[in-house]
């Protein structure tokens, strides 16, 4: 996968390793540092490539995959310091999963804020059904306590924050086509985590990830799609 630079110096370029088709559909820019092991991802239902259903519709924020991802077999630690088995805890529930970090200057807080605002527009019963899971890509700094302080700032105490070993998190992300680089210190001293900026929606009926959102998805996009996602329908 070729490398390109983003136009904004503060923007951490999103990474995705699922498929060239998805990259083309969403206009996602790849970044340096993925390495050559992403094609070894496991856990996907039908190989390492996810295909876009019926071509791309530039008017929609969501990309529906012909071959969905199996939910990662991740067992991490939540904001209370307790073990959290992702598959077990979200089984049969509509679930949005996002990989990011609390020191992210732009995309991560914006994404979580957009989802939180859109979720509040749902009926209370649907709000209670929707699971939103934030998995850190910078576990050395993002401890359970740090996630417990950061996530509530978006106005939704139900958001789940997970941390653990970097190798476990990276492997789990690869299972759903998201690339993550180890955090590194730049010349100015800032520690940066390069990660895929996609949100994956998992169906409550199949527990598979069949809908993908890029970093440009807005509050209105999520608000329009969430009622269908909660029912296990395509947006």
PDB file of C-alpha atoms in Angstrom, residues 55-158:
ATOM      1  CA  UNK A  55     -20.398  -0.237  -5.599  1.00  0.00           C
ATOM      2  CA  UNK A  56     -19.949   3.022  -3.718  1.00  0.00           C
ATOM      3  CA  UNK A  57     -22.490   5.784  -3.181  1.00  0.00           C
ATOM      4  CA  UNK A  58     -20.676   9.051  -2.571  1.00  0.00           C
ATOM      5  CA  UNK A  59     -23.800  10.523  -0.973  1.00  0.00           C
ATOM      6  CA  UNK A  60     -23.682   8.007   1.891  1.00  0.00           C
ATOM      7  CA  UNK A  61     -21.271   8.024   4.808  1.00  0.00           C
ATOM      8  CA  UNK A  62     -21.637   4.280   5.321  1.00  0.00           C
ATOM      9  CA  UNK A  63     -19.952   1.589   3.261  1.00  0.00           C
ATOM     10  CA  UNK A  64     -21.749  -1.752   3.364  1.00  0.00           C
ATOM     11  CA  UNK A  65     -19.450  -4.758   3.007  1.00  0.00           C
ATOM     12  CA  UNK A  66     -20.319  -7.819   0.953  1.00  0.00           C
ATOM     13  CA  UNK A  67     -18.107  -9.926   3.197  1.00  0.00           C
ATOM     14  CA  UNK A  68     -18.400  -8.697   6.779  1.00  0.00           C
ATOM     15  CA  UNK A  69     -15.811  -8.970   9.517  1.00  0.00           C
ATOM     16  CA  UNK A  70     -16.067 -11.369  12.413  1.00  0.00           C
ATOM     17  CA  UNK A  71     -16.004  -9.562  15.735  1.00  0.00           C
ATOM     18  CA  UNK A  72     -12.442  -9.622  17.135  1.00  0.00           C
ATOM     19  CA  UNK A  73     -11.670 -12.157  19.851  1.00  0.00           C
ATOM     20  CA  UNK A  74     -10.443  -9.427  22.186  1.00  0.00           C
ATOM     21  CA  UNK A  75     -10.185  -9.813  25.940  1.00  0.00           C
ATOM     22  CA  UNK A  76      -8.982  -6.517  27.395  1.00  0.00           C
ATOM     23  CA  UNK A  77      -9.384  -4.369  30.521  1.00  0.00           C
ATOM     24  CA  UNK A  78     -12.200  -1.845  30.960  1.00  0.00           C
ATOM     25  CA  UNK A  79     -12.278   1.488  32.770  1.00  0.00           C
ATOM     26  CA  UNK A  80     -12.978  -0.256  36.068  1.00  0.00           C
ATOM     27  CA  UNK A  81      -9.878  -2.404  35.737  1.00  0.00           C
ATOM     28  CA  UNK A  82     -11.949  -5.500  35.067  1.00  0.00           C
ATOM     29  CA  UNK A  83     -11.598  -8.091  32.302  1.00  0.00           C
ATOM     30  CA  UNK A  84     -13.782  -7.372  29.294  1.00  0.00           C
ATOM     31  CA  UNK A  85     -14.452 -10.067  26.706  1.00  0.00           C
ATOM     32  CA  UNK A  86     -15.607  -8.140  23.643  1.00  0.00           C
ATOM     33  CA  UNK A  87     -17.439 -11.002  21.967  1.00  0.00           C
ATOM     34  CA  UNK A  88     -19.144 -12.150  25.130  1.00  0.00           C
ATOM     35  CA  UNK A  89     -20.171  -8.722  26.404  1.00  0.00           C
ATOM     36  CA  UNK A  90     -21.530  -7.431  23.089  1.00  0.00           C
ATOM     37  CA  UNK A  91     -23.087 -10.648  21.788  1.00  0.00           C
ATOM     38  CA  UNK A  92     -26.473  -9.995  20.186  1.00  0.00           C
ATOM     39  CA  UNK A  93     -26.162  -6.232  20.632  1.00  0.00           C
ATOM     40  CA  UNK A  94     -25.724  -3.513  18.021  1.00  0.00           C
ATOM     41  CA  UNK A  95     -22.132  -2.398  18.519  1.00  0.00           C
ATOM     42  CA  UNK A  96     -19.896   0.368  17.189  1.00  0.00           C
ATOM     43  CA  UNK A  97     -16.149  -0.213  17.595  1.00  0.00           C
ATOM     44  CA  UNK A  98     -13.487   2.471  17.212  1.00  0.00           C
ATOM     45  CA  UNK A  99      -9.727   2.320  17.756  1.00  0.00           C
ATOM     46  CA  UNK A 100      -8.081   5.573  18.866  1.00  0.00           C
ATOM     47  CA  UNK A 101      -6.257   7.294  21.718  1.00  0.00           C
ATOM     48  CA  UNK A 102      -7.019   9.946  24.308  1.00  0.00           C
ATOM     49  CA  UNK A 103      -4.180  12.284  23.322  1.00  0.00           C
ATOM     50  CA  UNK A 104      -5.455  12.428  19.729  1.00  0.00           C
ATOM     51  CA  UNK A 105      -5.745  16.104  18.726  1.00  0.00           C
ATOM     52  CA  UNK A 106      -8.657  15.882  16.340  1.00  0.00           C
ATOM     53  CA  UNK A 107     -10.227  12.791  14.773  1.00  0.00           C
ATOM     54  CA  UNK A 108     -10.722  10.623  17.875  1.00  0.00           C
ATOM     55  CA  UNK A 109     -12.567  13.161  20.058  1.00  0.00           C
ATOM     56  CA  UNK A 110     -14.617  14.354  17.097  1.00  0.00           C
ATOM     57  CA  UNK A 111     -15.677  10.811  16.225  1.00  0.00           C
ATOM     58  CA  UNK A 112     -16.708   9.967  19.779  1.00  0.00           C
ATOM     59  CA  UNK A 113     -18.545  13.279  20.134  1.00  0.00           C
ATOM     60  CA  UNK A 114     -20.465  12.747  16.886  1.00  0.00           C
ATOM     61  CA  UNK A 115     -21.570   9.283  17.972  1.00  0.00           C
ATOM     62  CA  UNK A 116     -22.594  10.501  21.438  1.00  0.00           C
ATOM     63  CA  UNK A 117     -24.699  13.351  20.052  1.00  0.00           C
ATOM     64  CA  UNK A 118     -26.363  11.093  17.490  1.00  0.00           C
ATOM     65  CA  UNK A 119     -27.077   8.431  20.096  1.00  0.00           C
ATOM     66  CA  UNK A 120     -28.938  10.932  22.279  1.00  0.00           C
ATOM     67  CA  UNK A 121     -31.411  11.441  19.451  1.00  0.00           C
ATOM     68  CA  UNK A 122     -32.541   7.813  19.704  1.00  0.00           C
ATOM     69  CA  UNK A 123     -35.464   6.654  21.819  1.00  0.00           C
ATOM     70  CA  UNK A 124     -34.303   5.644  25.304  1.00  0.00           C
ATOM     71  CA  UNK A 125     -34.874   1.941  24.610  1.00  0.00           C
ATOM     72  CA  UNK A 126     -32.623   2.080  21.555  1.00  0.00           C
ATOM     73  CA  UNK A 127     -29.989   4.083  23.409  1.00  0.00           C
ATOM     74  CA  UNK A 128     -29.814   1.287  25.959  1.00  0.00           C
ATOM     75  CA  UNK A 129     -29.303  -1.318  23.230  1.00  0.00           C
ATOM     76  CA  UNK A 130     -26.440   0.403  21.410  1.00  0.00           C
ATOM     77  CA  UNK A 131     -22.934  -0.494  22.567  1.00  0.00           C
ATOM     78  CA  UNK A 132     -20.105   1.938  21.787  1.00  0.00           C
ATOM     79  CA  UNK A 133     -16.622   0.528  22.373  1.00  0.00           C
ATOM     80  CA  UNK A 134     -13.446   2.643  22.273  1.00  0.00           C
ATOM     81  CA  UNK A 135     -10.220   0.614  22.166  1.00  0.00           C
ATOM     82  CA  UNK A 136      -7.021   2.536  22.807  1.00  0.00           C
ATOM     83  CA  UNK A 137      -4.134   2.377  20.367  1.00  0.00           C
ATOM     84  CA  UNK A 138      -1.825   3.925  22.981  1.00  0.00           C
ATOM     85  CA  UNK A 139      -2.206   1.578  25.973  1.00  0.00           C
ATOM     86  CA  UNK A 140       0.967   2.711  27.737  1.00  0.00           C
ATOM     87  CA  UNK A 141      -0.564   6.132  28.404  1.00  0.00           C
ATOM     88  CA  UNK A 142      -4.233   5.168  28.160  1.00  0.00           C
ATOM     89  CA  UNK A 143      -4.668   3.220  31.367  1.00  0.00           C
ATOM     90  CA  UNK A 144      -8.078   2.237  32.702  1.00  0.00           C
ATOM     91  CA  UNK A 145      -8.043   5.335  34.905  1.00  0.00           C
ATOM     92  CA  UNK A 146      -7.142   7.618  32.002  1.00  0.00           C
ATOM     93  CA  UNK A 147      -9.929   6.213  29.832  1.00  0.00           C
ATOM     94  CA  UNK A 148     -12.356   6.568  32.755  1.00  0.00           C
ATOM     95  CA  UNK A 149     -11.584  10.299  32.862  1.00  0.00           C
ATOM     96  CA  UNK A 150     -11.603  10.904  29.101  1.00  0.00           C
ATOM     97  CA  UNK A 151     -14.675   9.061  27.819  1.00  0.00           C
ATOM     98  CA  UNK A 152     -17.328  10.702  30.051  1.00  0.00           C
ATOM     99  CA  UNK A 153     -16.380  14.085  28.577  1.00  0.00           C
ATOM    100  CA  UNK A 154     -18.477  13.190  25.543  1.00  0.00           C
ATOM    101  CA  UNK A 155     -21.631  13.096  27.624  1.00  0.00           C
ATOM    102  CA  UNK A 156     -22.376   9.381  27.540  1.00  0.00           C
ATOM    103  CA  UNK A 157     -21.348   7.331  30.585  1.00  0.00           C
ATOM    104  CA  UNK A 158     -22.284   4.098  28.828  1.00  0.00           C
TER     105      UNK A 158
END
